[in-house]
Short mmCIF file of N, CA and C in Angstrom, two decimals:
data_model
loop_
_atom_site.label_atom_id
_atom_site.label_comp_id
_atom_site.label_asym_id
_atom_site.label_seq_id
_atom_site.Cartn_x
_atom_site.Cartn_y
_atom_site.Cartn_z
N MET A 5 -6.35 -12.35 -33.54
CA MET A 5 -7.35 -11.36 -33.20
C MET A 5 -7.03 -10.01 -33.85
N LEU A 6 -5.75 -9.63 -33.87
CA LEU A 6 -5.37 -8.35 -34.46
C LEU A 6 -5.69 -8.32 -35.94
N LEU A 7 -5.32 -9.36 -36.66
CA LEU A 7 -5.60 -9.42 -38.09
C LEU A 7 -7.10 -9.35 -38.35
N PHE A 8 -7.87 -10.11 -37.58
CA PHE A 8 -9.32 -10.11 -37.73
C PHE A 8 -9.90 -8.72 -37.50
N SER A 9 -9.42 -8.02 -36.47
CA SER A 9 -9.94 -6.69 -36.17
C SER A 9 -9.59 -5.70 -37.29
N TYR A 10 -8.40 -5.82 -37.87
CA TYR A 10 -8.04 -4.97 -39.00
C TYR A 10 -8.91 -5.27 -40.22
N ILE A 11 -9.16 -6.52 -40.48
CA ILE A 11 -9.97 -6.90 -41.65
C ILE A 11 -11.39 -6.37 -41.51
N ILE A 12 -11.98 -6.51 -40.32
CA ILE A 12 -13.33 -6.01 -40.10
C ILE A 12 -13.37 -4.49 -40.28
N SER A 13 -12.43 -3.78 -39.68
CA SER A 13 -12.39 -2.32 -39.81
C SER A 13 -12.24 -1.89 -41.27
N ALA A 14 -11.30 -2.51 -41.96
CA ALA A 14 -11.06 -2.15 -43.36
C ALA A 14 -12.29 -2.45 -44.22
N SER A 15 -12.94 -3.56 -43.96
CA SER A 15 -14.13 -3.92 -44.73
C SER A 15 -15.25 -2.92 -44.52
N LEU A 16 -15.46 -2.53 -43.27
CA LEU A 16 -16.52 -1.55 -42.98
C LEU A 16 -16.18 -0.18 -43.57
N GLU A 17 -14.92 0.21 -43.51
CA GLU A 17 -14.52 1.48 -44.11
C GLU A 17 -14.77 1.47 -45.62
N ALA A 18 -14.40 0.39 -46.26
CA ALA A 18 -14.62 0.28 -47.70
C ALA A 18 -16.12 0.26 -48.02
N ALA A 19 -16.91 -0.42 -47.20
CA ALA A 19 -18.35 -0.48 -47.42
C ALA A 19 -18.99 0.90 -47.27
N ILE A 20 -18.59 1.63 -46.24
CA ILE A 20 -19.15 2.97 -46.05
C ILE A 20 -18.74 3.89 -47.20
N ALA A 21 -17.49 3.79 -47.64
CA ALA A 21 -17.03 4.60 -48.78
C ALA A 21 -17.86 4.28 -50.02
N TRP A 22 -18.12 3.01 -50.24
CA TRP A 22 -18.91 2.60 -51.41
C TRP A 22 -20.36 3.08 -51.28
N LEU A 23 -20.96 2.93 -50.10
CA LEU A 23 -22.34 3.39 -49.90
C LEU A 23 -22.45 4.90 -50.06
N GLU A 24 -21.47 5.63 -49.56
CA GLU A 24 -21.46 7.09 -49.72
C GLU A 24 -21.35 7.45 -51.19
N TYR A 25 -20.54 6.72 -51.93
CA TYR A 25 -20.40 6.98 -53.36
C TYR A 25 -21.71 6.71 -54.09
N GLN A 26 -22.37 5.61 -53.74
CA GLN A 26 -23.65 5.29 -54.37
C GLN A 26 -24.71 6.33 -54.04
N ALA A 27 -24.71 6.84 -52.82
CA ALA A 27 -25.73 7.79 -52.39
C ALA A 27 -25.51 9.18 -52.98
N THR A 28 -24.27 9.60 -53.08
CA THR A 28 -24.00 10.99 -53.48
C THR A 28 -23.33 11.11 -54.84
N GLY A 29 -22.74 10.05 -55.32
CA GLY A 29 -22.00 10.12 -56.58
C GLY A 29 -20.60 10.69 -56.40
N GLU A 30 -20.24 10.99 -55.16
CA GLU A 30 -18.91 11.53 -54.86
C GLU A 30 -18.15 10.53 -54.00
N ILE A 31 -16.84 10.54 -54.17
CA ILE A 31 -16.00 9.65 -53.37
C ILE A 31 -15.83 10.24 -51.97
N SER A 32 -16.07 9.42 -50.98
CA SER A 32 -15.84 9.84 -49.59
C SER A 32 -14.36 9.63 -49.29
N TRP A 33 -13.59 10.72 -49.42
CA TRP A 33 -12.14 10.61 -49.31
C TRP A 33 -11.70 10.16 -47.93
N ILE A 34 -12.40 10.59 -46.89
CA ILE A 34 -11.95 10.23 -45.54
C ILE A 34 -12.09 8.72 -45.32
N TYR A 35 -13.21 8.13 -45.76
CA TYR A 35 -13.36 6.68 -45.59
C TYR A 35 -12.43 5.91 -46.53
N THR A 36 -12.16 6.47 -47.69
CA THR A 36 -11.21 5.84 -48.60
C THR A 36 -9.81 5.85 -47.97
N LEU A 37 -9.43 6.97 -47.37
CA LEU A 37 -8.13 7.05 -46.69
C LEU A 37 -8.08 6.13 -45.47
N LEU A 38 -9.18 6.07 -44.71
CA LEU A 38 -9.21 5.17 -43.55
C LEU A 38 -9.07 3.72 -43.99
N ALA A 39 -9.78 3.34 -45.06
CA ALA A 39 -9.67 1.97 -45.57
C ALA A 39 -8.25 1.71 -46.07
N GLY A 40 -7.68 2.67 -46.78
CA GLY A 40 -6.30 2.51 -47.25
C GLY A 40 -5.33 2.35 -46.10
N SER A 41 -5.55 3.12 -45.04
CA SER A 41 -4.71 3.01 -43.86
C SER A 41 -4.82 1.62 -43.23
N SER A 42 -6.04 1.12 -43.15
CA SER A 42 -6.23 -0.22 -42.57
C SER A 42 -5.59 -1.29 -43.43
N PHE A 43 -5.79 -1.21 -44.75
CA PHE A 43 -5.18 -2.20 -45.64
C PHE A 43 -3.66 -2.13 -45.58
N LEU A 44 -3.12 -0.92 -45.50
CA LEU A 44 -1.67 -0.75 -45.38
C LEU A 44 -1.17 -1.30 -44.05
N SER A 45 -1.94 -1.08 -43.00
CA SER A 45 -1.55 -1.61 -41.68
C SER A 45 -1.51 -3.13 -41.70
N ILE A 46 -2.47 -3.74 -42.38
CA ILE A 46 -2.47 -5.21 -42.49
C ILE A 46 -1.20 -5.66 -43.18
N ALA A 47 -0.86 -5.02 -44.28
CA ALA A 47 0.34 -5.41 -45.03
C ALA A 47 1.61 -5.21 -44.21
N ILE A 48 1.68 -4.11 -43.48
CA ILE A 48 2.88 -3.82 -42.69
C ILE A 48 2.97 -4.71 -41.46
N GLU A 49 1.88 -4.81 -40.71
CA GLU A 49 1.90 -5.56 -39.46
C GLU A 49 2.21 -7.03 -39.67
N PHE A 50 1.77 -7.59 -40.79
CA PHE A 50 1.91 -9.01 -40.99
C PHE A 50 2.95 -9.37 -42.03
N SER A 51 3.81 -8.42 -42.34
CA SER A 51 4.98 -8.72 -43.17
C SER A 51 6.07 -9.22 -42.22
N ALA A 52 7.13 -9.75 -42.77
CA ALA A 52 8.23 -10.26 -41.94
C ALA A 52 8.83 -9.16 -41.06
N PRO A 53 9.13 -7.97 -41.60
CA PRO A 53 9.68 -6.92 -40.74
C PRO A 53 8.69 -6.45 -39.66
N GLY A 54 7.41 -6.38 -40.02
CA GLY A 54 6.40 -5.96 -39.06
C GLY A 54 6.25 -6.95 -37.91
N GLU A 55 6.25 -8.23 -38.25
CA GLU A 55 6.17 -9.26 -37.21
C GLU A 55 7.42 -9.25 -36.34
N ALA A 56 8.58 -9.03 -36.95
CA ALA A 56 9.83 -8.97 -36.18
C ALA A 56 9.82 -7.78 -35.22
N ALA A 57 9.32 -6.64 -35.69
CA ALA A 57 9.26 -5.46 -34.82
C ALA A 57 8.30 -5.69 -33.66
N ARG A 58 7.13 -6.27 -33.95
CA ARG A 58 6.15 -6.53 -32.89
C ARG A 58 6.72 -7.53 -31.87
N LYS A 59 7.44 -8.53 -32.36
CA LYS A 59 8.06 -9.52 -31.47
C LYS A 59 9.12 -8.85 -30.59
N ALA A 60 9.91 -7.97 -31.18
CA ALA A 60 10.95 -7.27 -30.43
C ALA A 60 10.33 -6.39 -29.33
N PHE A 61 9.24 -5.71 -29.67
CA PHE A 61 8.56 -4.90 -28.67
C PHE A 61 8.02 -5.76 -27.53
N LYS A 62 7.43 -6.92 -27.88
CA LYS A 62 6.89 -7.82 -26.85
C LYS A 62 8.01 -8.32 -25.94
N GLU A 63 9.14 -8.67 -26.52
CA GLU A 63 10.27 -9.16 -25.73
C GLU A 63 10.81 -8.08 -24.80
N ALA A 64 10.67 -6.81 -25.21
CA ALA A 64 11.13 -5.69 -24.40
C ALA A 64 10.05 -5.26 -23.39
N GLY A 65 8.93 -5.99 -23.36
CA GLY A 65 7.86 -5.67 -22.43
C GLY A 65 6.94 -4.56 -22.90
N GLN A 66 6.95 -4.28 -24.20
CA GLN A 66 6.14 -3.21 -24.77
C GLN A 66 5.12 -3.81 -25.75
N ASN A 67 4.10 -4.46 -25.25
CA ASN A 67 3.09 -5.08 -26.10
C ASN A 67 2.10 -4.02 -26.58
N MET A 68 2.16 -3.69 -27.86
CA MET A 68 1.30 -2.64 -28.44
C MET A 68 0.01 -3.20 -29.03
N GLU A 69 -0.08 -4.51 -29.16
CA GLU A 69 -1.23 -5.14 -29.80
C GLU A 69 -2.57 -4.77 -29.15
N PRO A 70 -2.68 -4.72 -27.82
CA PRO A 70 -3.98 -4.36 -27.23
C PRO A 70 -4.49 -2.99 -27.66
N TYR A 71 -3.59 -2.02 -27.83
CA TYR A 71 -4.02 -0.70 -28.26
C TYR A 71 -4.60 -0.73 -29.67
N ASP A 72 -3.97 -1.50 -30.54
CA ASP A 72 -4.48 -1.63 -31.91
C ASP A 72 -5.83 -2.34 -31.93
N ILE A 73 -5.95 -3.39 -31.14
CA ILE A 73 -7.21 -4.14 -31.11
C ILE A 73 -8.33 -3.26 -30.56
N ILE A 74 -8.08 -2.56 -29.46
CA ILE A 74 -9.12 -1.70 -28.87
C ILE A 74 -9.51 -0.60 -29.86
N SER A 75 -8.54 0.00 -30.53
CA SER A 75 -8.82 1.02 -31.53
C SER A 75 -9.67 0.46 -32.65
N ASN A 76 -9.32 -0.72 -33.15
CA ASN A 76 -10.09 -1.33 -34.24
C ASN A 76 -11.50 -1.69 -33.80
N LEU A 77 -11.65 -2.19 -32.58
CA LEU A 77 -12.99 -2.52 -32.09
C LEU A 77 -13.84 -1.27 -31.89
N ALA A 78 -13.23 -0.21 -31.39
CA ALA A 78 -13.96 1.06 -31.23
C ALA A 78 -14.39 1.60 -32.59
N ARG A 79 -13.49 1.54 -33.56
CA ARG A 79 -13.84 2.00 -34.91
C ARG A 79 -14.94 1.14 -35.50
N THR A 80 -14.89 -0.16 -35.28
CA THR A 80 -15.94 -1.04 -35.78
C THR A 80 -17.30 -0.65 -35.21
N GLY A 81 -17.34 -0.36 -33.91
CA GLY A 81 -18.58 0.09 -33.30
C GLY A 81 -19.08 1.39 -33.90
N ILE A 82 -18.17 2.31 -34.15
CA ILE A 82 -18.53 3.59 -34.77
C ILE A 82 -19.08 3.34 -36.18
N TYR A 83 -18.44 2.46 -36.93
CA TYR A 83 -18.88 2.20 -38.30
C TYR A 83 -20.27 1.56 -38.33
N PHE A 84 -20.55 0.68 -37.39
CA PHE A 84 -21.89 0.11 -37.32
C PHE A 84 -22.91 1.20 -36.97
N ALA A 85 -22.53 2.12 -36.10
CA ALA A 85 -23.42 3.23 -35.78
C ALA A 85 -23.68 4.09 -37.02
N VAL A 86 -22.66 4.28 -37.85
CA VAL A 86 -22.84 5.03 -39.10
C VAL A 86 -23.76 4.26 -40.04
N LEU A 87 -23.51 2.97 -40.19
CA LEU A 87 -24.32 2.16 -41.10
C LEU A 87 -25.79 2.11 -40.70
N PHE A 88 -26.06 2.11 -39.38
CA PHE A 88 -27.44 2.06 -38.90
C PHE A 88 -28.05 3.43 -38.72
N GLY A 89 -27.32 4.48 -39.07
CA GLY A 89 -27.86 5.83 -39.05
C GLY A 89 -27.86 6.51 -37.69
N ALA A 90 -27.20 5.94 -36.70
CA ALA A 90 -27.15 6.56 -35.38
C ALA A 90 -26.15 7.70 -35.32
N VAL A 91 -25.16 7.68 -36.20
CA VAL A 91 -24.13 8.71 -36.26
C VAL A 91 -23.98 9.13 -37.72
N ALA A 92 -23.85 10.42 -37.96
CA ALA A 92 -23.62 10.91 -39.32
C ALA A 92 -22.27 10.42 -39.83
N ALA A 93 -22.18 10.19 -41.12
CA ALA A 93 -20.96 9.63 -41.71
C ALA A 93 -19.74 10.50 -41.46
N ASP A 94 -19.88 11.82 -41.58
CA ASP A 94 -18.72 12.68 -41.37
C ASP A 94 -18.28 12.69 -39.91
N LYS A 95 -19.23 12.66 -38.99
CA LYS A 95 -18.87 12.60 -37.57
C LYS A 95 -18.25 11.25 -37.21
N GLY A 96 -18.76 10.19 -37.81
CA GLY A 96 -18.18 8.86 -37.59
C GLY A 96 -16.74 8.79 -38.06
N ALA A 97 -16.47 9.42 -39.19
CA ALA A 97 -15.09 9.44 -39.71
C ALA A 97 -14.17 10.17 -38.76
N MET A 98 -14.64 11.30 -38.24
CA MET A 98 -13.81 12.06 -37.29
C MET A 98 -13.59 11.27 -36.01
N MET A 99 -14.62 10.58 -35.54
CA MET A 99 -14.47 9.75 -34.34
C MET A 99 -13.47 8.61 -34.59
N ALA A 100 -13.52 8.02 -35.78
CA ALA A 100 -12.58 6.95 -36.13
C ALA A 100 -11.15 7.47 -36.16
N CYS A 101 -10.98 8.67 -36.73
CA CYS A 101 -9.64 9.28 -36.73
C CYS A 101 -9.17 9.53 -35.30
N GLY A 102 -10.09 9.92 -34.44
CA GLY A 102 -9.76 10.13 -33.02
C GLY A 102 -9.31 8.83 -32.36
N CYS A 103 -9.96 7.72 -32.69
CA CYS A 103 -9.56 6.42 -32.15
C CYS A 103 -8.14 6.06 -32.57
N ILE A 104 -7.84 6.30 -33.83
CA ILE A 104 -6.49 6.01 -34.32
C ILE A 104 -5.47 6.88 -33.61
N PHE A 105 -5.78 8.16 -33.48
CA PHE A 105 -4.88 9.10 -32.81
C PHE A 105 -4.65 8.70 -31.35
N MET A 106 -5.72 8.35 -30.65
CA MET A 106 -5.59 7.97 -29.23
C MET A 106 -4.75 6.70 -29.08
N ALA A 107 -4.95 5.73 -29.96
CA ALA A 107 -4.16 4.50 -29.90
C ALA A 107 -2.69 4.81 -30.14
N MET A 108 -2.42 5.72 -31.06
CA MET A 108 -1.04 6.10 -31.34
C MET A 108 -0.41 6.80 -30.13
N VAL A 109 -1.15 7.73 -29.53
CA VAL A 109 -0.63 8.46 -28.36
C VAL A 109 -0.38 7.50 -27.20
N LEU A 110 -1.33 6.61 -26.93
CA LEU A 110 -1.15 5.66 -25.82
C LEU A 110 0.03 4.73 -26.07
N SER A 111 0.21 4.30 -27.32
CA SER A 111 1.35 3.45 -27.66
C SER A 111 2.67 4.19 -27.44
N MET A 112 2.72 5.43 -27.87
CA MET A 112 3.95 6.23 -27.69
C MET A 112 4.24 6.48 -26.23
N MET A 113 3.20 6.72 -25.44
CA MET A 113 3.41 6.93 -24.01
C MET A 113 3.95 5.66 -23.35
N LYS A 114 3.48 4.50 -23.79
CA LYS A 114 3.97 3.24 -23.22
C LYS A 114 5.43 2.99 -23.63
N ILE A 115 5.80 3.37 -24.84
CA ILE A 115 7.17 3.16 -25.30
C ILE A 115 8.13 4.01 -24.48
N GLN A 116 7.74 5.22 -24.14
CA GLN A 116 8.63 6.12 -23.44
C GLN A 116 8.81 5.78 -21.96
N ARG A 117 8.01 4.91 -21.43
CA ARG A 117 8.16 4.51 -20.02
C ARG A 117 9.26 3.52 -19.84
#
């Protein structure tokens, strides 16, 4: 489920970046960075060290996967809202960054308990 949620988010980020480029002729740096972040997360999370770290956290009772999945699903919803014109692209990008930030904060709070 985690891999699938990352792939969907990264695909939508890349699609929005491409559509913005086609519409304006300029690169949408925020969506390009978001897509890069998602692609990098896929590579890190599913590499041998990433899987070992996630397994170690689970064994210690610190399962971070739900936070990542919820963040990716929230971002996916935001991206669909952007694609259907319900949310402006720049506001959608800021909301997506907020989702990432909140997932990071919640994960850190859980680690410190």
